[in-house]
Amino acid sequence: MGTSILAATMVCLSASIAFAEVVAPPRPAGVAPSSAEAASKRSALETAVADCERVWDRGTHMTKKEWSQTCRRVQDRLQLLEMK
């Protein structure tokens, strides 16, 4: 049951972040993102991870450290999907 709660939580958090983002126009090939864009993406990633970490409680099947690592791993994978 704990696994299903974790999965549902991750999906809900990820979905809310995905819908909150503004779609940027495609960048021409070979043009690097600006430092402001990179900082904005880092900020969004850190906010998403922090939101996920706040959901943890002692009743889960993971330690707080394991939960945090899972939050970060899921958000990193979502960032990779956005790049494609």
N, CA, C and O atoms as a Tinker XYZ file with bonds, in Angstrom:
   336  protein
     1  N      0.826000   -1.193000    0.000000    73     2
     2  CA     0.000000    0.000000    0.000000    64     1     3
     3  C      0.866000    1.249000    0.000000    63     2     4     5
     4  O      0.524000    2.240000   -0.646000    81     3
     5  N      1.992000    1.213000    0.724000    73     3     6
     6  CA     2.887000    2.365000    0.766000    64     5     7
     7  C      3.437000    2.710000   -0.607000    63     6     8     9
     8  O      3.611000    3.882000   -0.939000    81     7
     9  N      3.711000    1.676000   -1.407000    73     7    10
    10  CA     4.240000    1.901000   -2.751000    64     9    11
    11  C      3.212000    2.620000   -3.612000    63    10    12    13
    12  O      3.559000    3.522000   -4.374000    81    11
    13  N      1.957000    2.228000   -3.498000    73    11    14
    14  CA     0.928000    2.881000   -4.304000    64    13    15
    15  C      0.725000    4.332000   -3.869000    63    14    16    17
    16  O      0.439000    5.196000   -4.698000    81    15
    17  N      0.873000    4.599000   -2.578000    73    15    18
    18  CA     0.756000    5.973000   -2.099000    64    17    19
    19  C      1.902000    6.809000   -2.647000    63    18    20    21
    20  O      1.700000    7.939000   -3.092000    81    19
    21  N      3.104000    6.249000   -2.612000    73    19    22
    22  CA     4.266000    6.951000   -3.147000    64    21    23
    23  C      4.089000    7.226000   -4.637000    63    22    24    25
    24  O      4.337000    8.339000   -5.101000    81    23
    25  N      3.666000    6.224000   -5.374000    73    23    26
    26  CA     3.485000    6.387000   -6.815000    64    25    27
    27  C      2.434000    7.460000   -7.112000    63    26    28    29
    28  O      2.638000    8.311000   -7.978000    81    27
    29  N      1.325000    7.415000   -6.400000    73    27    30
    30  CA     0.263000    8.402000   -6.617000    64    29    31
    31  C      0.748000    9.806000   -6.270000    63    30    32    33
    32  O      0.435000   10.767000   -6.973000    81    31
    33  N      1.504000    9.922000   -5.198000    73    31    34
    34  CA     2.032000   11.221000   -4.792000    64    33    35
    35  C      2.977000   11.776000   -5.845000    63    34    36    37
    36  O      2.892000   12.947000   -6.216000    81    35
    37  N      3.879000   10.925000   -6.323000    73    35    38
    38  CA     4.845000   11.372000   -7.330000    64    37    39
    39  C      4.140000   11.810000   -8.611000    63    38    40    41
    40  O      4.509000   12.819000   -9.211000    81    39
    41  N      3.133000   11.057000   -9.029000    73    39    42
    42  CA     2.394000   11.407000  -10.238000    64    41    43
    43  C      1.694000   12.745000  -10.057000    63    42    44    45
    44  O      1.743000   13.600000  -10.941000    81    43
    45  N      1.047000   12.927000   -8.921000    73    43    46
    46  CA     0.325000   14.184000   -8.673000    64    45    47
    47  C      1.274000   15.375000   -8.640000    63    46    48    49
    48  O      0.996000   16.411000   -9.243000    81    47
    49  N      2.391000   15.231000   -7.939000    73    47    50
    50  CA     3.359000   16.329000   -7.871000    64    49    51
    51  C      3.947000   16.630000   -9.236000    63    50    52    53
    52  O      4.104000   17.793000   -9.608000    81    51
    53  N      4.267000   15.599000   -9.972000    73    51    54
    54  CA     4.853000   15.786000  -11.295000    64    53    55
    55  C      3.857000   16.435000  -12.248000    63    54    56    57
    56  O      4.219000   17.309000  -13.036000    81    55
    57  N      2.615000   16.010000  -12.173000    73    55    58
    58  CA     1.596000   16.569000  -13.053000    64    57    59
    59  C      1.373000   18.046000  -12.754000    63    58    60    61
    60  O      1.215000   18.844000  -13.677000    81    59
    61  N      1.358000   18.416000  -11.488000    73    59    62
    62  CA     1.124000   19.823000  -11.159000    64    61    63
    63  C      2.275000   20.694000  -11.652000    63    62    64    65
    64  O      2.060000   21.831000  -12.071000    81    63
    65  N      3.466000   20.176000  -11.606000    73    63    66
    66  CA     4.616000   20.936000  -12.094000    64    65    67
    67  C      4.578000   21.040000  -13.611000    63    66    68    69
    68  O      4.858000   22.100000  -14.170000    81    67
    69  N      4.234000   19.952000  -14.274000    73    67    70
    70  CA     4.195000   19.955000  -15.729000    64    69    71
    71  C      3.175000   20.958000  -16.246000    63    70    72    73
    72  O      3.431000   21.642000  -17.238000    81    71
    73  N      2.027000   21.056000  -15.592000    73    71    74
    74  CA     1.005000   21.978000  -16.050000    64    73    75
    75  C      1.332000   23.426000  -15.694000    63    74    76    77
    76  O      0.799000   24.348000  -16.312000    81    75
    77  N      2.186000   23.634000  -14.723000    73    75    78
    78  CA     2.517000   24.985000  -14.292000    64    77    79
    79  C      3.593000   25.633000  -15.155000    63    78    80    81
    80  O      3.782000   26.848000  -15.093000    81    79
    81  N      4.290000   24.857000  -15.946000    73    79    82
    82  CA     5.382000   25.415000  -16.730000    64    81    83
    83  C      4.873000   26.129000  -17.968000    63    82    84    85
    84  O      3.846000   25.764000  -18.540000    81    83
    85  N      5.599000   27.132000  -18.363000    73    83    86
    86  CA     5.304000   27.874000  -19.572000    64    85    87
    87  C      6.161000   27.294000  -20.685000    63    86    88    89
    88  O      7.363000   27.094000  -20.508000    81    87
    89  N      5.552000   27.025000  -21.822000    73    87    90
    90  CA     6.284000   26.449000  -22.936000    64    89    91
    91  C      7.063000   27.551000  -23.643000    63    90    92    93
    92  O      6.498000   28.553000  -24.079000    81    91
    93  N      8.360000   27.345000  -23.747000    73    91    94
    94  CA     9.221000   28.312000  -24.426000    64    93    95
    95  C      9.298000   27.961000  -25.905000    63    94    96    97
    96  O      9.217000   26.788000  -26.268000    81    95
    97  N      9.452000   28.963000  -26.758000    73    95    98
    98  CA     9.590000   28.670000  -28.181000    64    97    99
    99  C     10.875000   27.880000  -28.419000    63    98   100   101
   100  O     11.848000   28.047000  -27.685000    81    99
   101  N     10.885000   27.020000  -29.441000    73    99   102
   102  CA    12.085000   26.226000  -29.705000    64   101   103
   103  C     13.280000   27.125000  -30.021000    63   102   104   105
   104  O     13.151000   28.161000  -30.672000    81   103
   105  N     14.417000   26.703000  -29.551000    73   103   106
   106  CA    15.651000   27.442000  -29.763000    64   105   107
   107  C     16.343000   26.899000  -31.010000    63   106   108   109
   108  O     16.339000   25.687000  -31.224000    81   107
   109  N     16.930000   27.746000  -31.829000    73   107   110
   110  CA    17.650000   27.256000  -33.002000    64   109   111
   111  C     18.779000   26.313000  -32.573000    63   110   112   113
   112  O     19.344000   26.458000  -31.489000    81   111
   113  N     19.095000   25.352000  -33.433000    73   111   114
   114  CA    20.146000   24.381000  -33.137000    64   113   115
   115  C     21.472000   25.082000  -32.891000    63   114   116   117
   116  O     21.822000   26.033000  -33.590000    81   115
   117  N     22.201000   24.610000  -31.901000    73   115   118
   118  CA    23.520000   25.162000  -31.612000    64   117   119
   119  C     23.516000   26.361000  -30.687000    63   118   120   121
   120  O     24.582000   26.870000  -30.340000    81   119
   121  N     22.337000   26.831000  -30.276000    73   119   122
   122  CA    22.258000   27.985000  -29.385000    64   121   123
   123  C     22.080000   27.483000  -27.959000    63   122   124   125
   124  O     21.128000   26.760000  -27.665000    81   123
   125  N     22.983000   27.862000  -27.084000    73   123   126
   126  CA    22.934000   27.421000  -25.688000    64   125   127
   127  C     21.886000   28.217000  -24.917000    63   126   128   129
   128  O     21.623000   29.375000  -25.242000    81   127
   129  N     21.288000   27.606000  -23.902000    73   127   130
   130  CA    20.315000   28.344000  -23.085000    64   129   131
   131  C     21.008000   29.460000  -22.304000    63   130   132   133
   132  O     22.179000   29.347000  -21.942000    81   131
   133  N     20.272000   30.525000  -22.055000    73   131   134
   134  CA    20.837000   31.636000  -21.300000    64   133   135
   135  C     20.986000   31.247000  -19.842000    63   134   136   137
   136  O     20.385000   30.276000  -19.384000    81   135
   137  N     21.781000   32.000000  -19.126000    73   135   138
   138  CA    21.965000   31.700000  -17.702000    64   137   139
   139  C     20.658000   31.904000  -16.931000    63   138   140   141
   140  O     20.418000   31.220000  -15.937000    81   139
   141  N     19.819000   32.828000  -17.373000    73   139   142
   142  CA    18.526000   33.049000  -16.720000    64   141   143
   143  C     17.616000   31.832000  -16.914000    63   142   144   145
   144  O     16.906000   31.430000  -15.992000    81   143
   145  N     17.641000   31.249000  -18.114000    73   143   146
   146  CA    16.834000   30.058000  -18.373000    64   145   147
   147  C     17.321000   28.890000  -17.532000    63   146   148   149
   148  O     16.515000   28.155000  -16.962000    81   147
   149  N     18.625000   28.716000  -17.453000    73   147   150
   150  CA    19.200000   27.627000  -16.673000    64   149   151
   151  C     18.856000   27.798000  -15.186000    63   150   152   153
   152  O     18.512000   26.828000  -14.511000    81   151
   153  N     18.951000   29.022000  -14.688000    73   151   154
   154  CA    18.627000   29.292000  -13.288000    64   153   155
   155  C     17.147000   29.032000  -13.019000    63   154   156   157
   156  O     16.788000   28.516000  -11.961000    81   155
   157  N     16.299000   29.383000  -13.964000    73   155   158
   158  CA    14.865000   29.160000  -13.819000    64   157   159
   159  C     14.551000   27.665000  -13.752000    63   158   160   161
   160  O     13.732000   27.233000  -12.941000    81   159
   161  N     15.207000   26.878000  -14.611000    73   159   162
   162  CA    14.989000   25.429000  -14.603000    64   161   163
   163  C     15.488000   24.807000  -13.307000    63   162   164   165
   164  O     14.840000   23.920000  -12.752000    81   163
   165  N     16.642000   25.271000  -12.819000    73   163   166
   166  CA    17.171000   24.760000  -11.546000    64   165   167
   167  C     16.214000   25.096000  -10.412000    63   166   168   169
   168  O     15.962000   24.271000   -9.533000    81   167
   169  N     15.684000   26.310000  -10.440000    73   167   170
   170  CA    14.747000   26.747000   -9.406000    64   169   171
   171  C     13.481000   25.893000   -9.433000    63   170   172   173
   172  O     12.985000   25.491000   -8.381000    81   171
   173  N     12.957000   25.614000  -10.624000    73   171   174
   174  CA    11.759000   24.779000  -10.755000    64   173   175
   175  C     12.035000   23.370000  -10.260000    63   174   176   177
   176  O     11.191000   22.765000   -9.599000    81   175
   177  N     13.216000   22.844000  -10.576000    73   175   178
   178  CA    13.596000   21.507000  -10.120000    64   177   179
   179  C     13.681000   21.459000   -8.602000    63   178   180   181
   180  O     13.152000   20.538000   -7.978000    81   179
   181  N     14.341000   22.442000   -8.004000    73   179   182
   182  CA    14.484000   22.474000   -6.542000    64   181   183
   183  C     13.131000   22.641000   -5.858000    63   182   184   185
   184  O     12.895000   22.046000   -4.806000    81   183
   185  N     12.249000   23.437000   -6.437000    73   183   186
   186  CA    10.910000   23.613000   -5.876000    64   185   187
   187  C     10.136000   22.296000   -5.919000    63   186   188   189
   188  O      9.468000   21.930000   -4.951000    81   187
   189  N     10.230000   21.588000   -7.047000    73   187   190
   190  CA     9.532000   20.315000   -7.189000    64   189   191
   191  C     10.051000   19.286000   -6.181000    63   190   192   193
   192  O      9.268000   18.559000   -5.570000    81   191
   193  N     11.361000   19.231000   -6.014000    73   191   194
   194  CA    11.950000   18.295000   -5.064000    64   193   195
   195  C     11.519000   18.660000   -3.642000    63   194   196   197
   196  O     11.165000   17.778000   -2.859000    81   195
   197  N     11.544000   19.930000   -3.309000    73   195   198
   198  CA    11.138000   20.375000   -1.967000    64   197   199
   199  C      9.667000   20.037000   -1.703000    63   198   200   201
   200  O      9.319000   19.606000   -0.604000    81   199
   201  N      8.807000   20.230000   -2.703000    73   199   202
   202  CA     7.389000   19.881000   -2.552000    64   201   203
   203  C      7.227000   18.386000   -2.297000    63   202   204   205
   204  O      6.442000   17.969000   -1.445000    81   203
   205  N      7.969000   17.600000   -3.038000    73   203   206
   206  CA     7.912000   16.143000   -2.873000    64   205   207
   207  C      8.390000   15.739000   -1.475000    63   206   208   209
   208  O      7.776000   14.894000   -0.823000    81   207
   209  N      9.472000   16.340000   -1.029000    73   207   210
   210  CA    10.028000   16.000000    0.284000    64   209   211
   211  C      9.065000   16.340000    1.418000    63   210   212   213
   212  O      9.062000   15.665000    2.447000    81   211
   213  N      8.253000   17.375000    1.242000    73   211   214
   214  CA     7.291000   17.767000    2.278000    64   213   215
   215  C      6.194000   16.731000    2.485000    63   214   216   217
   216  O      5.567000   16.703000    3.544000    81   215
   217  N      5.954000   15.888000    1.504000    73   215   218
   218  CA     4.900000   14.883000    1.582000    64   217   219
   219  C      5.305000   13.716000    2.483000    63   218   220   221
   220  O      4.436000   12.996000    2.975000    81   219
   221  N      6.586000   13.515000    2.704000    73   219   222
   222  CA     7.070000   12.380000    3.501000    64   221   223
   223  C      6.509000   12.423000    4.916000    63   222   224   225
   224  O      6.349000   13.492000    5.505000    81   223
   225  N      6.213000   11.234000    5.453000    73   223   226
   226  CA     5.884000   11.113000    6.874000    64   225   227
   227  C      6.445000    9.788000    7.395000    63   226   228   229
   228  O      6.891000    8.939000    6.623000    81   227
   229  N      6.413000    9.634000    8.696000    73   227   230
   230  CA     7.022000    8.452000    9.326000    64   229   231
   231  C      6.323000    7.154000    8.950000    63   230   232   233
   232  O      6.896000    6.079000    9.128000    81   231
   233  N      5.114000    7.227000    8.440000    73   231   234
   234  CA     4.361000    6.029000    8.075000    64   233   235
   235  C      4.752000    5.423000    6.741000    63   234   236   237
   236  O      4.272000    4.343000    6.399000    81   235
   237  N      5.609000    6.086000    5.978000    73   235   238
   238  CA     6.019000    5.534000    4.687000    64   237   239
   239  C      6.992000    4.389000    4.899000    63   238   240   241
   240  O      7.511000    4.193000    5.998000    81   239
   241  N      7.229000    3.646000    3.849000    73   239   242
   242  CA     8.139000    2.509000    3.923000    64   241   243
   243  C      9.597000    2.919000    3.690000    63   242   244   245
   244  O     10.479000    2.062000    3.645000    81   243
   245  N      9.853000    4.212000    3.544000    73   243   246
   246  CA    11.202000    4.713000    3.289000    64   245   247
   247  C     11.645000    5.643000    4.401000    63   246   248   249
   248  O     10.830000    6.261000    5.086000    81   247
   249  N     12.952000    5.726000    4.562000    73   247   250
   250  CA    13.484000    6.734000    5.464000    64   249   251
   251  C     13.358000    8.085000    4.771000    63   250   252   253
   252  O     13.095000    8.156000    3.571000    81   251
   253  N     13.546000    9.139000    5.526000    73   251   254
   254  CA    13.454000   10.476000    4.940000    64   253   255
   255  C     14.538000   10.662000    3.874000    63   254   256   257
   256  O     14.295000   11.292000    2.845000    81   255
   257  N     15.728000   10.116000    4.119000    73   255   258
   258  CA    16.826000   10.224000    3.148000    64   257   259
   259  C     16.478000    9.473000    1.853000    63   258   260   261
   260  O     16.704000    9.986000    0.757000    81   259
   261  N     15.927000    8.259000    1.985000    73   259   262
   262  CA    15.535000    7.486000    0.802000    64   261   263
   263  C     14.443000    8.214000    0.017000    63   262   264   265
   264  O     14.460000    8.243000   -1.214000    81   263
   265  N     13.503000    8.795000    0.743000    73   263   266
   266  CA    12.408000    9.541000    0.104000    64   265   267
   267  C     12.983000   10.720000   -0.683000    63   266   268   269
   268  O     12.594000   10.957000   -1.826000    81   267
   269  N     13.895000   11.445000   -0.076000    73   267   270
   270  CA    14.510000   12.592000   -0.732000    64   269   271
   271  C     15.245000   12.169000   -1.996000    63   270   272   273
   272  O     15.140000   12.830000   -3.029000    81   271
   273  N     15.989000   11.070000   -1.917000    73   271   274
   274  CA    16.709000   10.567000   -3.091000    64   273   275
   275  C     15.736000   10.178000   -4.200000    63   274   276   277
   276  O     16.001000   10.416000   -5.379000    81   275
   277  N     14.615000    9.583000   -3.818000    73   275   278
   278  CA    13.612000    9.193000   -4.801000    64   277   279
   279  C     12.989000   10.427000   -5.444000    63   278   280   281
   280  O     12.796000   10.462000   -6.660000    81   279
   281  N     12.677000   11.431000   -4.646000    73   279   282
   282  CA    12.126000   12.679000   -5.190000    64   281   283
   283  C     13.067000   13.270000   -6.235000    63   282   284   285
   284  O     12.642000   13.650000   -7.326000    81   283
   285  N     14.341000   13.342000   -5.890000    73   283   286
   286  CA    15.327000   13.916000   -6.811000    64   285   287
   287  C     15.458000   13.068000   -8.077000    63   286   288   289
   288  O     15.532000   13.612000   -9.178000    81   287
   289  N     15.488000   11.742000   -7.931000    73   287   290
   290  CA    15.630000   10.859000   -9.088000    64   289   291
   291  C     14.444000   11.023000  -10.045000    63   290   292   293
   292  O     14.630000   11.110000  -11.259000    81   291
   293  N     13.237000   11.064000   -9.499000    73   291   294
   294  CA    12.046000   11.219000  -10.337000    64   293   295
   295  C     12.072000   12.563000  -11.061000    63   294   296   297
   296  O     11.786000   12.625000  -12.257000    81   295
   297  N     12.405000   13.621000  -10.361000    73   295   298
   298  CA    12.439000   14.942000  -11.001000    64   297   299
   299  C     13.541000   15.016000  -12.067000    63   298   300   301
   300  O     13.349000   15.631000  -13.116000    81   299
   301  N     14.682000   14.398000  -11.801000    73   299   302
   302  CA    15.750000   14.367000  -12.807000    64   301   303
   303  C     15.285000   13.656000  -14.071000    63   302   304   305
   304  O     15.573000   14.099000  -15.183000    81   303
   305  N     14.570000   12.557000  -13.897000    73   303   306
   306  CA    14.056000   11.823000  -15.062000    64   305   307
   307  C     13.011000   12.646000  -15.808000    63   306   308   309
   308  O     12.971000   12.625000  -17.038000    81   307
   309  N     12.178000   13.360000  -15.086000    73   307   310
   310  CA    11.196000   14.222000  -15.753000    64   309   311
   311  C     11.884000   15.332000  -16.542000    63   310   312   313
   312  O     11.427000   15.699000  -17.624000    81   311
   313  N     12.975000   15.864000  -16.007000    73   311   314
   314  CA    13.732000   16.891000  -16.726000    64   313   315
   315  C     14.296000   16.327000  -18.028000    63   314   316   317
   316  O     14.294000   17.009000  -19.053000    81   315
   317  N     14.776000   15.090000  -17.991000    73   315   318
   318  CA    15.300000   14.457000  -19.208000    64   317   319
   319  C     14.219000   14.276000  -20.251000    63   318   320   321
   320  O     14.478000   14.433000  -21.444000    81   319
   321  N     13.001000   13.948000  -19.819000    73   319   322
   322  CA    11.893000   13.806000  -20.752000    64   321   323
   323  C     11.559000   15.136000  -21.425000    63   322   324   325
   324  O     11.206000   15.161000  -22.604000    81   323
   325  N     11.667000   16.229000  -20.694000    73   323   326
   326  CA    11.374000   17.544000  -21.251000    64   325   327
   327  C     12.374000   17.940000  -22.338000    63   326   328   329
   328  O     12.042000   18.703000  -23.245000    81   327
   329  N     13.591000   17.420000  -22.241000    73   327   330
   330  CA    14.638000   17.772000  -23.199000    64   329   331
   331  C     14.389000   17.156000  -24.568000    63   330   332   333
   332  O     14.863000   17.685000  -25.573000    81   331
   333  N     13.662000   16.060000  -24.627000    73   331   334
   334  CA    13.449000   15.341000  -25.900000    64   333   335
   335  C     12.478000   16.059000  -26.774000    63   334   336
   336  O     12.183000   15.599000  -27.877000    81   335
